[in-house]
Coordinates of N, CA and C and ligand atoms in Angstrom, one line a residue:
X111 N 0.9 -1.2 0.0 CA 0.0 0.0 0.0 C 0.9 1.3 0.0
X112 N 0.8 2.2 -1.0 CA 1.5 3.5 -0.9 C 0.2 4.9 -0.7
X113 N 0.8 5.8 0.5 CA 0.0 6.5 1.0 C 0.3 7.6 0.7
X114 N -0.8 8.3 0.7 CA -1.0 10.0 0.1 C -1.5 10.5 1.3
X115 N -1.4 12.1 0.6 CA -2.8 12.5 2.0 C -4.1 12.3 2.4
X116 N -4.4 12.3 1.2 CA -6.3 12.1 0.7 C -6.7 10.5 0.6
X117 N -5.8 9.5 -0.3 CA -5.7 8.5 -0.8 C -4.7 7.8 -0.3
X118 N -4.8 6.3 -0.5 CA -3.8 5.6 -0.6 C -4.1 4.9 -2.0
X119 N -2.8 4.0 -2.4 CA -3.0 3.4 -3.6 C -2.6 1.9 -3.4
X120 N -3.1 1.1 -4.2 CA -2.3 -0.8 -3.6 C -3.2 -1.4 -4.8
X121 N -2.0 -2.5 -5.8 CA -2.3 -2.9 -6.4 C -3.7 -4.1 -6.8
X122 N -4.3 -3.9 -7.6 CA -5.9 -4.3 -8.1 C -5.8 -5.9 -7.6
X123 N -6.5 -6.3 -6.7 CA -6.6 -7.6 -6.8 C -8.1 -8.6 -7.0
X124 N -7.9 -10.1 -6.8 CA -8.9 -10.8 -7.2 C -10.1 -10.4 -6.4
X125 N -10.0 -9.7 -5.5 CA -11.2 -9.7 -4.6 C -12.0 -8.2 -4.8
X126 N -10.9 -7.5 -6.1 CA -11.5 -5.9 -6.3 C -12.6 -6.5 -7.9
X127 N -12.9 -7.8 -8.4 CA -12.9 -7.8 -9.7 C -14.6 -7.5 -9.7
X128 N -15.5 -7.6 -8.8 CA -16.8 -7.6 -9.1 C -16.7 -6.0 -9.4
X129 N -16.4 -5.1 -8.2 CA -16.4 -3.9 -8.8 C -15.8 -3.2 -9.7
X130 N -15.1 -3.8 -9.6 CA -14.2 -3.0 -10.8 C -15.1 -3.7 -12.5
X131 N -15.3 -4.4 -12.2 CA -15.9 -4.9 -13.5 C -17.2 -4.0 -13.6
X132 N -18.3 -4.3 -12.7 CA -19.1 -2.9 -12.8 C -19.0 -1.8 -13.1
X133 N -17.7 -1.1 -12.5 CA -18.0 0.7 -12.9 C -16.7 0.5 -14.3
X134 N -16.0 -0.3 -14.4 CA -15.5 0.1 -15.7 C -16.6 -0.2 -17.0
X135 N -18.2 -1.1 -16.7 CA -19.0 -1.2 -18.0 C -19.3 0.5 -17.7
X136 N -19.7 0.5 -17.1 CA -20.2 1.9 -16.5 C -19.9 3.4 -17.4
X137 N -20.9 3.6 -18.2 CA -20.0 5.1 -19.2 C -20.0 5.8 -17.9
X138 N -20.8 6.1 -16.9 CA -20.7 7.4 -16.5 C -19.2 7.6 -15.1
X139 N -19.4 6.2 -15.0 CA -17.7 6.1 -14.6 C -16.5 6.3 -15.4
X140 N -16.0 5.8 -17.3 CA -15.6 6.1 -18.1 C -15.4 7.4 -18.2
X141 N -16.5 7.8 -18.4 CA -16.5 9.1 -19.1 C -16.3 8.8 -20.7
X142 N -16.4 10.3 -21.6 CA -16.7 9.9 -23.0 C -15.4 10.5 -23.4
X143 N -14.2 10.6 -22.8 CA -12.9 10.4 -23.1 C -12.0 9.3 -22.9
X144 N -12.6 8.1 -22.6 CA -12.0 6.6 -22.4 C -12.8 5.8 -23.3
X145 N -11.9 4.6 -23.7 CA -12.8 3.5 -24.6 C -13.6 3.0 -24.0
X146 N -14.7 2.6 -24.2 CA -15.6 2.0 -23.7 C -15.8 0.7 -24.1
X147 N -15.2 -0.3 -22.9 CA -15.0 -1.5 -23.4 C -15.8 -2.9 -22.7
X148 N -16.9 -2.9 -23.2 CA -18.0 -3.7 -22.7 C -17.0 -5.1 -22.3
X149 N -16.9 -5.8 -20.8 CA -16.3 -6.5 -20.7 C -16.7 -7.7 -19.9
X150 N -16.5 -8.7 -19.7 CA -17.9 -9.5 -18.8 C -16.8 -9.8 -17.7
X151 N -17.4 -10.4 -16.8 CA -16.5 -10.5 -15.2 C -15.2 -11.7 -15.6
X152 N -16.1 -13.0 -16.2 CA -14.8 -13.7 -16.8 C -13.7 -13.6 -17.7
X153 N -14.0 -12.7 -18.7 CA -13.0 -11.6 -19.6 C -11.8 -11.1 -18.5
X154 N -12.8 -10.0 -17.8 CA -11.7 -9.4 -16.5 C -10.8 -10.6 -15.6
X155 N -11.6 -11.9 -15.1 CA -10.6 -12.5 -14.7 C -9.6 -12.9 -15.7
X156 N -10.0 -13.2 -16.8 CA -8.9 -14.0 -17.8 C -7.6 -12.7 -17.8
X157 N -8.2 -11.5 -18.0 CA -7.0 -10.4 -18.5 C -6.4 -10.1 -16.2
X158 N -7.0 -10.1 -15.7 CA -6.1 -10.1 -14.2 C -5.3 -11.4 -14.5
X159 N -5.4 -12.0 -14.4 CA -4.8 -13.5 -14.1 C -3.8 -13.8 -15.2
X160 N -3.4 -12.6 -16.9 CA -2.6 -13.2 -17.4 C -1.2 -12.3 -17.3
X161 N -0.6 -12.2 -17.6 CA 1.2 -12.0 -17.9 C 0.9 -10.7 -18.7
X162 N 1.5 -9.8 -18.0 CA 0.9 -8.1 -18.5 C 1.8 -7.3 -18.5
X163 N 2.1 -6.2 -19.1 CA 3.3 -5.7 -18.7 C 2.6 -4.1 -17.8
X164 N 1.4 -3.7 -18.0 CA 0.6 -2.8 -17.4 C 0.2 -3.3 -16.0
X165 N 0.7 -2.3 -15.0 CA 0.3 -2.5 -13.5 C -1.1 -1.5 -13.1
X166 N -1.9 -2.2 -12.9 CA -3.1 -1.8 -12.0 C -3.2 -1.3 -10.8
X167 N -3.6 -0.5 -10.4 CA -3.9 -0.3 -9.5 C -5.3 0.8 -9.0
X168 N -5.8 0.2 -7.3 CA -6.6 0.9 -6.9 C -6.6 2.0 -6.2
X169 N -7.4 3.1 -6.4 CA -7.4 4.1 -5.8 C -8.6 4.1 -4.1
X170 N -7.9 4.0 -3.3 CA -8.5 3.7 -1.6 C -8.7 5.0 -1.1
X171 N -10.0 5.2 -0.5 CA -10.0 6.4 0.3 C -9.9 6.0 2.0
X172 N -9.0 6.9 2.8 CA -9.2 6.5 4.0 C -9.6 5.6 4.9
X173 N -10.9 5.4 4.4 CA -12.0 4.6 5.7 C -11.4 3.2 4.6
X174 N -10.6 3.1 3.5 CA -10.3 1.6 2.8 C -11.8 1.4 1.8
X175 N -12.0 2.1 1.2 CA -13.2 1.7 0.1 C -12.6 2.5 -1.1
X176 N -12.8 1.6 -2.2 CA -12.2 2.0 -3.1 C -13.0 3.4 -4.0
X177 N -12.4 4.1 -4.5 CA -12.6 5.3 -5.2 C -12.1 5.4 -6.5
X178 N -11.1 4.7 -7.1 CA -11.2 4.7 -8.5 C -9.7 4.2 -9.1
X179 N -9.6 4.2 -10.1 CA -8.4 3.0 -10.5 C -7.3 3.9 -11.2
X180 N -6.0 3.4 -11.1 CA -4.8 4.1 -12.3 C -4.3 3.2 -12.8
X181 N -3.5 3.3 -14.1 CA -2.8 2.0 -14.5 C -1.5 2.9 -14.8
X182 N -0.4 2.0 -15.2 CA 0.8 2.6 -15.2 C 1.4 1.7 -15.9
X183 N 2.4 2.0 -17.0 CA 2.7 1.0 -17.6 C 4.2 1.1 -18.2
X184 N 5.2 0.1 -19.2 CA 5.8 0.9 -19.7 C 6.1 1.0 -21.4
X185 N 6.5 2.0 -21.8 CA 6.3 2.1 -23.1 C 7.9 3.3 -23.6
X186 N 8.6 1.9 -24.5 CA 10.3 2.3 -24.9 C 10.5 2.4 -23.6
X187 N 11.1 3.9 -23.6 CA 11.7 4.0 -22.6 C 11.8 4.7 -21.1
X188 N 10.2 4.7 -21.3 CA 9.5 5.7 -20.2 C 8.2 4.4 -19.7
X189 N 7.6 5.2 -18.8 CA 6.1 4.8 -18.7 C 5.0 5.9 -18.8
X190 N 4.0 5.4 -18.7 CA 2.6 6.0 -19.4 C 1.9 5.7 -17.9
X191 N 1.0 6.9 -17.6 CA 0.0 6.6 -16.9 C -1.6 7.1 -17.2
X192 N -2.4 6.3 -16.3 CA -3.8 6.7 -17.2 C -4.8 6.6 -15.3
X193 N -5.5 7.7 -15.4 CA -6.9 7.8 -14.0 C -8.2 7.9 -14.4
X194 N -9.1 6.8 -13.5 CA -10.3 7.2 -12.9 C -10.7 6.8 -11.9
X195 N -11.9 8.4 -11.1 CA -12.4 8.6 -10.2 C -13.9 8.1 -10.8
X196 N -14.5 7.5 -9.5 CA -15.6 6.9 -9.6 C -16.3 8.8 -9.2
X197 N -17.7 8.9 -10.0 CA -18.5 10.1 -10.0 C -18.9 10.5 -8.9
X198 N -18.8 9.9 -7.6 CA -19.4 10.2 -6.0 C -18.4 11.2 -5.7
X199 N -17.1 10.8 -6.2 CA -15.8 11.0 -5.1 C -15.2 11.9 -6.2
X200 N -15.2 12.6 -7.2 CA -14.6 13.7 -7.6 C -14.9 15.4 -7.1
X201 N -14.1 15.7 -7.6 CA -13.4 17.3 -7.3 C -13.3 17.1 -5.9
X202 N -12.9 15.8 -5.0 CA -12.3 16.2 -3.7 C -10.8 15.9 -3.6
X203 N -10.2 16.4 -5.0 CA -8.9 16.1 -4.6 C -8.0 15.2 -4.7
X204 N -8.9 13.5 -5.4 CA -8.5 12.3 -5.2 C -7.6 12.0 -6.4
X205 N -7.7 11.9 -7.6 CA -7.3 11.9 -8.6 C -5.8 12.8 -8.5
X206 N -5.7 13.8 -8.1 CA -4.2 14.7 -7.7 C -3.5 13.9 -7.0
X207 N -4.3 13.4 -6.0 CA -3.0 12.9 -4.8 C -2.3 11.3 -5.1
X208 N -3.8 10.4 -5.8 CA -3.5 9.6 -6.3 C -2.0 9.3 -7.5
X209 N -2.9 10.2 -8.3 CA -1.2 10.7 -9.6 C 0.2 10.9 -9.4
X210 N -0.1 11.8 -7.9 CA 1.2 12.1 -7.2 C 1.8 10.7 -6.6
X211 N 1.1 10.1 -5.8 CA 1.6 8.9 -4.9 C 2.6 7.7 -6.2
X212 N 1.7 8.0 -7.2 CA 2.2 7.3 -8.5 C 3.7 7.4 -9.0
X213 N 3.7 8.4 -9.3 CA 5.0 9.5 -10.0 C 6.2 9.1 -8.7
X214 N 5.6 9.6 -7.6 CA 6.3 9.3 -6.5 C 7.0 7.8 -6.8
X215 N 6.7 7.1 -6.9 CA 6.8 5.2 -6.5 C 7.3 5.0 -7.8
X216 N 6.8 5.8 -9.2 CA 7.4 5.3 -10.6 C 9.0 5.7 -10.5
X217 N 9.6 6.9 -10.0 CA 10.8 8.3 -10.6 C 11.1 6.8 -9.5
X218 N 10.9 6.5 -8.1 CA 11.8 5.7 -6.9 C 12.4 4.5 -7.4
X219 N 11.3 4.2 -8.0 CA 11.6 2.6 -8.1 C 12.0 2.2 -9.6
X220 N 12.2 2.6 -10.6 CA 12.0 2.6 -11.8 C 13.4 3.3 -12.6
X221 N 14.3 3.3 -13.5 CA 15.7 3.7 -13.6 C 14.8 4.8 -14.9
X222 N 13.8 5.3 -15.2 CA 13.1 6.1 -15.9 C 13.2 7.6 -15.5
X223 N 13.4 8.4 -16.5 CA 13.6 9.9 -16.6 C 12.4 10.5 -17.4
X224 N 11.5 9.8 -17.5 CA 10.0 10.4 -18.2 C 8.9 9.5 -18.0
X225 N 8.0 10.8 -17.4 CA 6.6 9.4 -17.4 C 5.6 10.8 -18.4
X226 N 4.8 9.9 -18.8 CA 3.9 10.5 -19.7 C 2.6 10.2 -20.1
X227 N 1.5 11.1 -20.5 CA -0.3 10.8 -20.3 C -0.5 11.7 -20.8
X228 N -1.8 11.1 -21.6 CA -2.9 12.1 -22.6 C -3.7 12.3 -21.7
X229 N -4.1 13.1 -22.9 CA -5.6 13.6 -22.2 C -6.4 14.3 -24.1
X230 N -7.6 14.4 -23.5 CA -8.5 14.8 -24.7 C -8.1 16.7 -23.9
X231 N -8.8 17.2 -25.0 CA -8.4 19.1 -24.6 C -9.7 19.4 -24.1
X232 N -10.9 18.6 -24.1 CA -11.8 19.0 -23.5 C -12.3 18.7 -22.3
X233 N -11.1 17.5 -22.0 CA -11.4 16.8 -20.8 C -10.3 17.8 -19.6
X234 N -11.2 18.8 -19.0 CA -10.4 20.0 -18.6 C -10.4 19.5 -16.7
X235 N -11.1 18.9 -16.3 CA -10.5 18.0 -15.3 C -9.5 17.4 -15.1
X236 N -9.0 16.5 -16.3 CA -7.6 15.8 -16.5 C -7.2 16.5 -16.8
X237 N -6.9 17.5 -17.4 CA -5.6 18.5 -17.5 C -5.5 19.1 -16.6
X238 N -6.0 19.9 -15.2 CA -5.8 20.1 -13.9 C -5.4 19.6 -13.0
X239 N -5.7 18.1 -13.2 CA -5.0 16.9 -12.6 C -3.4 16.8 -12.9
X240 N -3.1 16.8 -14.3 CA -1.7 16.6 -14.9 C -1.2 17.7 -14.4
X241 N -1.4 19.0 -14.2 CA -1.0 20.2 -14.1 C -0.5 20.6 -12.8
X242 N -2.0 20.1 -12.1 CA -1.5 20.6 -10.4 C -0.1 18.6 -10.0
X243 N -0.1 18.2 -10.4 CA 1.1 16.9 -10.4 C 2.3 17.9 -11.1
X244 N 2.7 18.6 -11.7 CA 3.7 19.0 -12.6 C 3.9 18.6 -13.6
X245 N 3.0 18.2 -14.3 CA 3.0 17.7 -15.8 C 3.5 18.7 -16.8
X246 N 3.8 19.1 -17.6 CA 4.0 19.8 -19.1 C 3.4 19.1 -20.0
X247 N 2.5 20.2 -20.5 CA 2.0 19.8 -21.6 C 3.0 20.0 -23.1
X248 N 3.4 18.8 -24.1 CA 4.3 18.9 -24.9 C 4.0 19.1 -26.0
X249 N 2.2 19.1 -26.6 CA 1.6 19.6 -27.7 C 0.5 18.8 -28.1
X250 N -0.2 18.7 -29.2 CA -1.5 18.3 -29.6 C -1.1 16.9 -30.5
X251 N -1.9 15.7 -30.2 CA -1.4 14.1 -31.6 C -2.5 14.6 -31.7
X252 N -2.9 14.8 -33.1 CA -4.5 15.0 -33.7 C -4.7 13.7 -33.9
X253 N -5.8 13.5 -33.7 CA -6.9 12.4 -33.9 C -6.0 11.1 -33.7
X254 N -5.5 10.8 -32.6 CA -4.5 10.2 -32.2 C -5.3 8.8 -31.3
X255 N -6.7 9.2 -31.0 CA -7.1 8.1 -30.2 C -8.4 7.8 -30.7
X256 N -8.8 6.5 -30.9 CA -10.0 5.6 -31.2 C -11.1 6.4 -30.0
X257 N -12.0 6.7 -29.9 CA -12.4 6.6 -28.4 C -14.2 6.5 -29.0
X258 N -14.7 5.6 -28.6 CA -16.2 5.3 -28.9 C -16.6 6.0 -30.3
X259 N -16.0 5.2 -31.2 CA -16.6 5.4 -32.8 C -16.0 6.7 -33.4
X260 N -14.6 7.3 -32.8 CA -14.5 8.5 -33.5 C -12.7 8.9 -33.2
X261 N -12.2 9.6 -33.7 CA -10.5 9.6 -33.7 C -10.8 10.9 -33.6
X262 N -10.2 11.3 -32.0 CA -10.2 12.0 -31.1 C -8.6 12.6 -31.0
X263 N -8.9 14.1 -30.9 CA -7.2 14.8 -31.0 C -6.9 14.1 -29.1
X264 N -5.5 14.2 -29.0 CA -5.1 13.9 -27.6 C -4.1 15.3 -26.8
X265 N -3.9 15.5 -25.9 CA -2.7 16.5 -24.9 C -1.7 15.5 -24.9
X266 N -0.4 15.4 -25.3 CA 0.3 14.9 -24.5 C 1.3 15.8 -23.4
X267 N 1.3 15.2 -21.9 CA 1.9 15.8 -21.1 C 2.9 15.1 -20.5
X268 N 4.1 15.7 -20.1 CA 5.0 14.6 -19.6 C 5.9 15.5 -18.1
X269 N 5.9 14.2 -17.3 CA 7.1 15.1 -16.2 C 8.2 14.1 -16.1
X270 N 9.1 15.1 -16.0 CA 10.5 14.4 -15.9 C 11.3 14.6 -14.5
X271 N 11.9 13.3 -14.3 CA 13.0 13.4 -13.1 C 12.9 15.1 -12.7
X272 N 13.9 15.1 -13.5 CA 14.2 16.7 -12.8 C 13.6 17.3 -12.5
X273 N 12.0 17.6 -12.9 CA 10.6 18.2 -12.6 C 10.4 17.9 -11.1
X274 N 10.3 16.2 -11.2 CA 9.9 15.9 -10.0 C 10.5 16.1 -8.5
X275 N 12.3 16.2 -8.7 CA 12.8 16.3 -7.5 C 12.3 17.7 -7.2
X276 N 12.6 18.5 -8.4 CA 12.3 20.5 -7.8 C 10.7 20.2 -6.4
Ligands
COA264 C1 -10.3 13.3 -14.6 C2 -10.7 12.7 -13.3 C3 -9.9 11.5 -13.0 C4 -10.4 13.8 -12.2 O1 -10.7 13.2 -10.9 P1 -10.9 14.0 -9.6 O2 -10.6 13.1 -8.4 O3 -12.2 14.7 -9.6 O4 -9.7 15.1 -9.7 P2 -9.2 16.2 -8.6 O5 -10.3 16.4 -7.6 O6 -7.9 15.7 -8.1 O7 -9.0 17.5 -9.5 C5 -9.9 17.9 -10.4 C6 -9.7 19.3 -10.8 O8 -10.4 19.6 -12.0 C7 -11.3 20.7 -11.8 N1 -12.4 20.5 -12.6 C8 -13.3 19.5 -12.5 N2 -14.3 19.6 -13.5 C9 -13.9 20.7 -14.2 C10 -14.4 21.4 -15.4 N3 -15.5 21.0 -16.0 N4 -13.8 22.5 -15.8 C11 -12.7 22.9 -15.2 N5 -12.1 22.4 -14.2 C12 -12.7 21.3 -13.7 C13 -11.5 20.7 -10.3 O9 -12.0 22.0 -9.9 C14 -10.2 20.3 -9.8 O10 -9.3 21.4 -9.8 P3 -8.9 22.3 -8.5 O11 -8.4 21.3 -7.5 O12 -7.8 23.2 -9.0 O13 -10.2 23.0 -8.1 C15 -12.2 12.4 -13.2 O14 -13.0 13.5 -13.7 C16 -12.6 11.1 -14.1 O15 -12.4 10.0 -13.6 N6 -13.0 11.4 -15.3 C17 -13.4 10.2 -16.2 C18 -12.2 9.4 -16.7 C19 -11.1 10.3 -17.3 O16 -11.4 11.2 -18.1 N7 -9.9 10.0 -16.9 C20 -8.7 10.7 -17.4 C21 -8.4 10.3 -18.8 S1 -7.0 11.2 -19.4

């Protein structure tokens, strides 16, 4: 378990899969800046249970109930990260502290000098997230992502080592 102020964070396990399979069918958990990937509970155990190079993880509030998921992964020669907040538990903060606890544990443990994450330009929640974390934004991939029937421009933002020790 890695702890924030708001949040803690600890990797997804077999016993998170009923919910997690629920709010990820869920658009209004999604949101209409994520794929929307109808998935059945035995799908989700087959993809938990196989050989991945993407780490999961849950997002815990306080009292230990979960609030919403990150993944983190890696890609060349950096990693990628990606968040969501279940719709009860946003704008208190959770999504920031979470991102942070992440970045924190990636730059520690990891011989990596870049981590990096999209965002849609209208998804102006995630870009305040990336921003209050120290993200830079590094410019626009047009129509760079599939996302529910349509090729969607993306942000990409990235923070580096050096960002993060300042
Ligand atoms: C993006 C998301 C993870 C943010 O989670 P969260 O826990 O609410 O984030 P935080 O509370 O840490 O920060 C949200 C910030 O966005 C701001 N915000 C929220 N909605 C906003 C809007 N419509 N316009 C402008 N700012 C907005 C909040 O005020 C807050 O900023 P502040 O702390 O400076 O006031 C959440 O909205 C979500 O899960 N969305 C669906 C999935 C998704 O889009 N994931 C990101 C993919 S890149």
């Amino acid at each position: 378990m890695l702890k924030g102020k708001m949040v803690n964070i600890r990797p997804l396990e077999s016993c998170d899969l009923d919910w997690f399979t629920d709010w990820n069918n869920n658009p209004d958990y999604t949101g209409p800046f994520e794929p929307l990937e109808i998935n059945s509970r035995d799908n989700i155990e087959k993809w938990h249970n196989s050989e991945k190079k993407d780490q999961w993880w849950v997002i815990m509030d306080k009292q230990d109930n979960p609030v919403g998921q990150l993944v983190s992964g890696p890609q060349g020669d950096y990693y990628w990260l990606g968040y969501i907040v279940h719709p009860d538990h946003r704008n208190k903060g959770y999504a920031t502290d979470a991102v942070k606890i992440l970045v924190d544990y990636l730059f520690r443990s990891k011989n990596i000098i870049r981590i990096q994450a999209g965002c849609n330009p209208k998804n102006l929640a995630s870009i305040q997230v990336l921003e209050k974390v120290g993200f830079t934004k590094e410019g626009l991939k047009r129509k760079a992502i599939y996302i529910q029937g349509k090729y969607l421009d993306s942000f990409l933002y990235s923070i580096l080592r050096d960002d993060w020790k300042k």
